[in-house]
Amino acid sequence: MMSDLRVPLPHQPVMTFEQMLEKVRYDGAYPTRERAEEVVRLVLSGLGRQLTGDERVELAARLPFEAASILTAQVPGIQPLTGWAFVKELAARTGATPATTRWDTGAVLAVVAALAGSDLLTRILNRLPTGFALLFGRAELVQAA
């Protein structure tokens, strides 16, 4: 029997929330699972305030259920933030330094990028303001004038 490749298959996340937390804990060099979870919740909440449209829905489908719930529980903000403004806003929410928050953001978004896959990540980055590519572990591409 041949399948119709045009019909998208339901997507099941490739890792559990526990596996996601362990990956973030390892990659971010966090001392405890609880610290890794705090960082995951902070960054996914922030991303949920930035990301809209089909990309938001598709990303949620690729994340573990708990992570998708954190992302989609947020109401997208009216004013999109650049990548640096995003980091500064998260730092202000926690009282952490921008440097620490930049590290936390990179640790979480690298895992999110892997779960999203290259095509979806490209579409997400096209939807977000400048500065997010680096947070996801990609080079920031700028169009020549």
PDB file of C-alpha atoms in Angstrom:
ATOM      1  CA  MET A   1       0.000   0.000   0.000  1.00  0.00           C
ATOM      2  CA  MET A   2       1.360   3.421  -0.921  1.00  0.00           C
ATOM      3  CA  SER A   3       0.868   6.390   1.343  1.00  0.00           C
ATOM      4  CA  ASP A   4      -0.021   9.849   0.163  1.00  0.00           C
ATOM      5  CA  LEU A   5       3.029  11.941   1.050  1.00  0.00           C
ATOM      6  CA  ARG A   6       1.040  15.162   0.777  1.00  0.00           C
ATOM      7  CA  VAL A   7      -1.006  14.311   3.872  1.00  0.00           C
ATOM      8  CA  PRO A   8       0.952  15.302   6.975  1.00  0.00           C
ATOM      9  CA  LEU A   9       1.361  12.577   9.533  1.00  0.00           C
ATOM     10  CA  PRO A  10       0.431  13.371  13.117  1.00  0.00           C
ATOM     11  CA  HIS A  11       3.618  14.418  14.834  1.00  0.00           C
ATOM     12  CA  GLN A  12       4.649  12.806  18.087  1.00  0.00           C
ATOM     13  CA  PRO A  13       7.375  14.549  20.062  1.00  0.00           C
ATOM     14  CA  VAL A  14      10.662  12.671  19.865  1.00  0.00           C
ATOM     15  CA  MET A  15      11.419  13.211  23.548  1.00  0.00           C
ATOM     16  CA  THR A  16       9.538  13.363  26.805  1.00  0.00           C
ATOM     17  CA  PHE A  17       9.504  16.416  29.030  1.00  0.00           C
ATOM     18  CA  GLU A  18      11.868  14.617  31.421  1.00  0.00           C
ATOM     19  CA  GLN A  19      14.293  13.939  28.554  1.00  0.00           C
ATOM     20  CA  MET A  20      14.021  17.578  27.474  1.00  0.00           C
ATOM     21  CA  LEU A  21      14.846  18.737  31.004  1.00  0.00           C
ATOM     22  CA  GLU A  22      17.829  16.381  31.185  1.00  0.00           C
ATOM     23  CA  LYS A  23      19.122  17.636  27.818  1.00  0.00           C
ATOM     24  CA  VAL A  24      18.806  21.259  28.936  1.00  0.00           C
ATOM     25  CA  ARG A  25      20.390  20.394  32.297  1.00  0.00           C
ATOM     26  CA  TYR A  26      23.340  18.700  30.598  1.00  0.00           C
ATOM     27  CA  ASP A  27      23.834  21.275  27.818  1.00  0.00           C
ATOM     28  CA  GLY A  28      23.360  24.236  30.166  1.00  0.00           C
ATOM     29  CA  ALA A  29      25.501  22.686  32.931  1.00  0.00           C
ATOM     30  CA  TYR A  30      22.781  23.238  35.529  1.00  0.00           C
ATOM     31  CA  PRO A  31      23.353  21.619  38.932  1.00  0.00           C
ATOM     32  CA  THR A  32      19.811  20.274  39.346  1.00  0.00           C
ATOM     33  CA  ARG A  33      16.821  19.145  37.325  1.00  0.00           C
ATOM     34  CA  GLU A  34      14.751  21.783  39.162  1.00  0.00           C
ATOM     35  CA  ARG A  35      17.019  24.580  37.922  1.00  0.00           C
ATOM     36  CA  ALA A  36      16.783  23.247  34.383  1.00  0.00           C
ATOM     37  CA  GLU A  37      12.986  23.183  34.675  1.00  0.00           C
ATOM     38  CA  GLU A  38      12.897  26.801  35.918  1.00  0.00           C
ATOM     39  CA  VAL A  39      14.920  27.849  32.887  1.00  0.00           C
ATOM     40  CA  VAL A  40      12.757  25.821  30.468  1.00  0.00           C
ATOM     41  CA  ARG A  41       9.579  27.361  31.905  1.00  0.00           C
ATOM     42  CA  LEU A  42      11.002  30.893  31.743  1.00  0.00           C
ATOM     43  CA  VAL A  43      12.252  30.658  28.151  1.00  0.00           C
ATOM     44  CA  LEU A  44       9.222  28.789  26.745  1.00  0.00           C
ATOM     45  CA  SER A  45       6.877  31.296  28.407  1.00  0.00           C
ATOM     46  CA  GLY A  46       8.841  34.124  26.822  1.00  0.00           C
ATOM     47  CA  LEU A  47       8.803  32.420  23.433  1.00  0.00           C
ATOM     48  CA  GLY A  48       5.059  31.905  23.776  1.00  0.00           C
ATOM     49  CA  ARG A  49       4.667  35.674  24.149  1.00  0.00           C
ATOM     50  CA  GLN A  50       6.586  36.205  20.882  1.00  0.00           C
ATOM     51  CA  LEU A  51       5.505  33.449  18.498  1.00  0.00           C
ATOM     52  CA  THR A  52       2.182  33.472  16.661  1.00  0.00           C
ATOM     53  CA  GLY A  53       0.429  31.765  13.778  1.00  0.00           C
ATOM     54  CA  ASP A  54       0.936  28.362  12.222  1.00  0.00           C
ATOM     55  CA  GLU A  55       4.538  28.227  13.417  1.00  0.00           C
ATOM     56  CA  ARG A  56       3.367  28.433  17.042  1.00  0.00           C
ATOM     57  CA  VAL A  57       0.900  25.575  16.497  1.00  0.00           C
ATOM     58  CA  GLU A  58       3.432  23.416  14.636  1.00  0.00           C
ATOM     59  CA  LEU A  59       6.132  24.003  17.226  1.00  0.00           C
ATOM     60  CA  ALA A  60       3.749  23.068  20.041  1.00  0.00           C
ATOM     61  CA  ALA A  61       2.986  19.803  18.216  1.00  0.00           C
ATOM     62  CA  ARG A  62       6.692  18.924  18.200  1.00  0.00           C
ATOM     63  CA  LEU A  63       7.365  19.700  21.842  1.00  0.00           C
ATOM     64  CA  PRO A  64       6.636  17.360  24.731  1.00  0.00           C
ATOM     65  CA  PHE A  65       3.110  17.971  26.053  1.00  0.00           C
ATOM     66  CA  GLU A  66       4.252  19.849  29.175  1.00  0.00           C
ATOM     67  CA  ALA A  67       6.547  22.115  27.166  1.00  0.00           C
ATOM     68  CA  ALA A  68       3.820  22.760  24.582  1.00  0.00           C
ATOM     69  CA  SER A  69       1.428  23.696  27.403  1.00  0.00           C
ATOM     70  CA  ILE A  70       3.904  26.267  28.750  1.00  0.00           C
ATOM     71  CA  LEU A  71       4.393  27.758  25.267  1.00  0.00           C
ATOM     72  CA  THR A  72       0.712  27.937  24.342  1.00  0.00           C
ATOM     73  CA  ALA A  73      -0.517  29.186  27.741  1.00  0.00           C
ATOM     74  CA  GLN A  74       1.027  32.576  26.934  1.00  0.00           C
ATOM     75  CA  VAL A  75      -0.853  35.317  25.139  1.00  0.00           C
ATOM     76  CA  PRO A  76       1.352  36.714  22.374  1.00  0.00           C
ATOM     77  CA  GLY A  77       2.489  40.252  23.089  1.00  0.00           C
ATOM     78  CA  ILE A  78       1.457  43.209  20.996  1.00  0.00           C
ATOM     79  CA  GLN A  79       4.999  44.486  20.491  1.00  0.00           C
ATOM     80  CA  PRO A  80       7.455  41.901  19.120  1.00  0.00           C
ATOM     81  CA  LEU A  81      10.879  41.994  20.763  1.00  0.00           C
ATOM     82  CA  THR A  82      14.250  41.645  19.073  1.00  0.00           C
ATOM     83  CA  GLY A  83      16.399  38.777  20.306  1.00  0.00           C
ATOM     84  CA  TRP A  84      18.377  41.037  22.664  1.00  0.00           C
ATOM     85  CA  ALA A  85      15.210  42.746  23.986  1.00  0.00           C
ATOM     86  CA  PHE A  86      13.776  39.247  24.568  1.00  0.00           C
ATOM     87  CA  VAL A  87      16.802  38.300  26.698  1.00  0.00           C
ATOM     88  CA  LYS A  88      16.656  41.604  28.618  1.00  0.00           C
ATOM     89  CA  GLU A  89      12.922  41.146  29.269  1.00  0.00           C
ATOM     90  CA  LEU A  90      13.471  37.622  30.634  1.00  0.00           C
ATOM     91  CA  ALA A  91      16.350  38.904  32.797  1.00  0.00           C
ATOM     92  CA  ALA A  92      14.111  41.630  34.211  1.00  0.00           C
ATOM     93  CA  ARG A  93      11.460  39.038  35.109  1.00  0.00           C
ATOM     94  CA  THR A  94      13.922  36.933  37.103  1.00  0.00           C
ATOM     95  CA  GLY A  95      16.421  39.483  38.373  1.00  0.00           C
ATOM     96  CA  ALA A  96      19.231  37.557  36.659  1.00  0.00           C
ATOM     97  CA  THR A  97      21.943  39.246  34.628  1.00  0.00           C
ATOM     98  CA  PRO A  98      21.484  39.516  30.858  1.00  0.00           C
ATOM     99  CA  ALA A  99      24.589  37.313  30.414  1.00  0.00           C
ATOM    100  CA  THR A 100      23.134  34.523  32.556  1.00  0.00           C
ATOM    101  CA  THR A 101      19.761  34.864  30.858  1.00  0.00           C
ATOM    102  CA  ARG A 102      21.430  34.722  27.423  1.00  0.00           C
ATOM    103  CA  TRP A 103      23.057  31.424  28.464  1.00  0.00           C
ATOM    104  CA  ASP A 104      19.730  30.071  29.772  1.00  0.00           C
ATOM    105  CA  THR A 105      17.936  31.105  26.598  1.00  0.00           C
ATOM    106  CA  GLY A 106      20.523  29.430  24.376  1.00  0.00           C
ATOM    107  CA  ALA A 107      20.428  26.201  26.404  1.00  0.00           C
ATOM    108  CA  VAL A 108      16.656  25.910  26.024  1.00  0.00           C
ATOM    109  CA  LEU A 109      16.266  27.177  22.467  1.00  0.00           C
ATOM    110  CA  ALA A 110      18.983  24.830  21.150  1.00  0.00           C
ATOM    111  CA  VAL A 111      16.823  21.903  22.314  1.00  0.00           C
ATOM    112  CA  VAL A 112      13.695  23.572  20.904  1.00  0.00           C
ATOM    113  CA  ALA A 113      15.511  24.052  17.571  1.00  0.00           C
ATOM    114  CA  ALA A 114      16.404  20.359  17.411  1.00  0.00           C
ATOM    115  CA  LEU A 115      12.804  19.361  18.155  1.00  0.00           C
ATOM    116  CA  ALA A 116      11.432  21.859  15.614  1.00  0.00           C
ATOM    117  CA  GLY A 117      13.618  20.672  12.754  1.00  0.00           C
ATOM    118  CA  SER A 118      15.347  22.807  10.164  1.00  0.00           C
ATOM    119  CA  ASP A 119      12.353  23.751   7.985  1.00  0.00           C
ATOM    120  CA  LEU A 120      10.075  24.788  10.839  1.00  0.00           C
ATOM    121  CA  LEU A 121      12.912  26.624  12.578  1.00  0.00           C
ATOM    122  CA  THR A 122      13.574  28.622   9.410  1.00  0.00           C
ATOM    123  CA  ARG A 123       9.891  29.620   9.266  1.00  0.00           C
ATOM    124  CA  ILE A 124       9.906  30.536  12.966  1.00  0.00           C
ATOM    125  CA  LEU A 125      12.986  32.723  12.488  1.00  0.00           C
ATOM    126  CA  ASN A 126      11.384  34.410   9.473  1.00  0.00           C
ATOM    127  CA  ARG A 127       8.409  35.314  11.680  1.00  0.00           C
ATOM    128  CA  LEU A 128      10.438  36.623  14.647  1.00  0.00           C
ATOM    129  CA  PRO A 129      12.350  39.941  14.729  1.00  0.00           C
ATOM    130  CA  THR A 130      16.126  40.062  14.266  1.00  0.00           C
ATOM    131  CA  GLY A 131      18.413  38.574  16.856  1.00  0.00           C
ATOM    132  CA  PHE A 132      16.590  35.293  17.473  1.00  0.00           C
ATOM    133  CA  ALA A 133      18.671  33.141  15.117  1.00  0.00           C
ATOM    134  CA  LEU A 134      21.697  33.333  17.420  1.00  0.00           C
ATOM    135  CA  LEU A 135      19.521  32.423  20.412  1.00  0.00           C
ATOM    136  CA  PHE A 136      18.476  29.261  18.550  1.00  0.00           C
ATOM    137  CA  GLY A 137      22.104  28.481  17.689  1.00  0.00           C
ATOM    138  CA  ARG A 138      21.992  29.642  14.074  1.00  0.00           C
ATOM    139  CA  ALA A 139      23.907  32.352  12.266  1.00  0.00           C
ATOM    140  CA  GLU A 140      21.957  35.554  11.801  1.00  0.00           C
ATOM    141  CA  LEU A 141      21.475  36.036   8.086  1.00  0.00           C
ATOM    142  CA  VAL A 142      21.030  39.582   6.906  1.00  0.00           C
ATOM    143  CA  GLN A 143      19.795  40.543   3.469  1.00  0.00           C
ATOM    144  CA  ALA A 144      22.007  42.906   1.511  1.00  0.00           C
ATOM    145  CA  ALA A 145      20.452  46.295   0.773  1.00  0.00           C
TER     146      ALA A 145
END
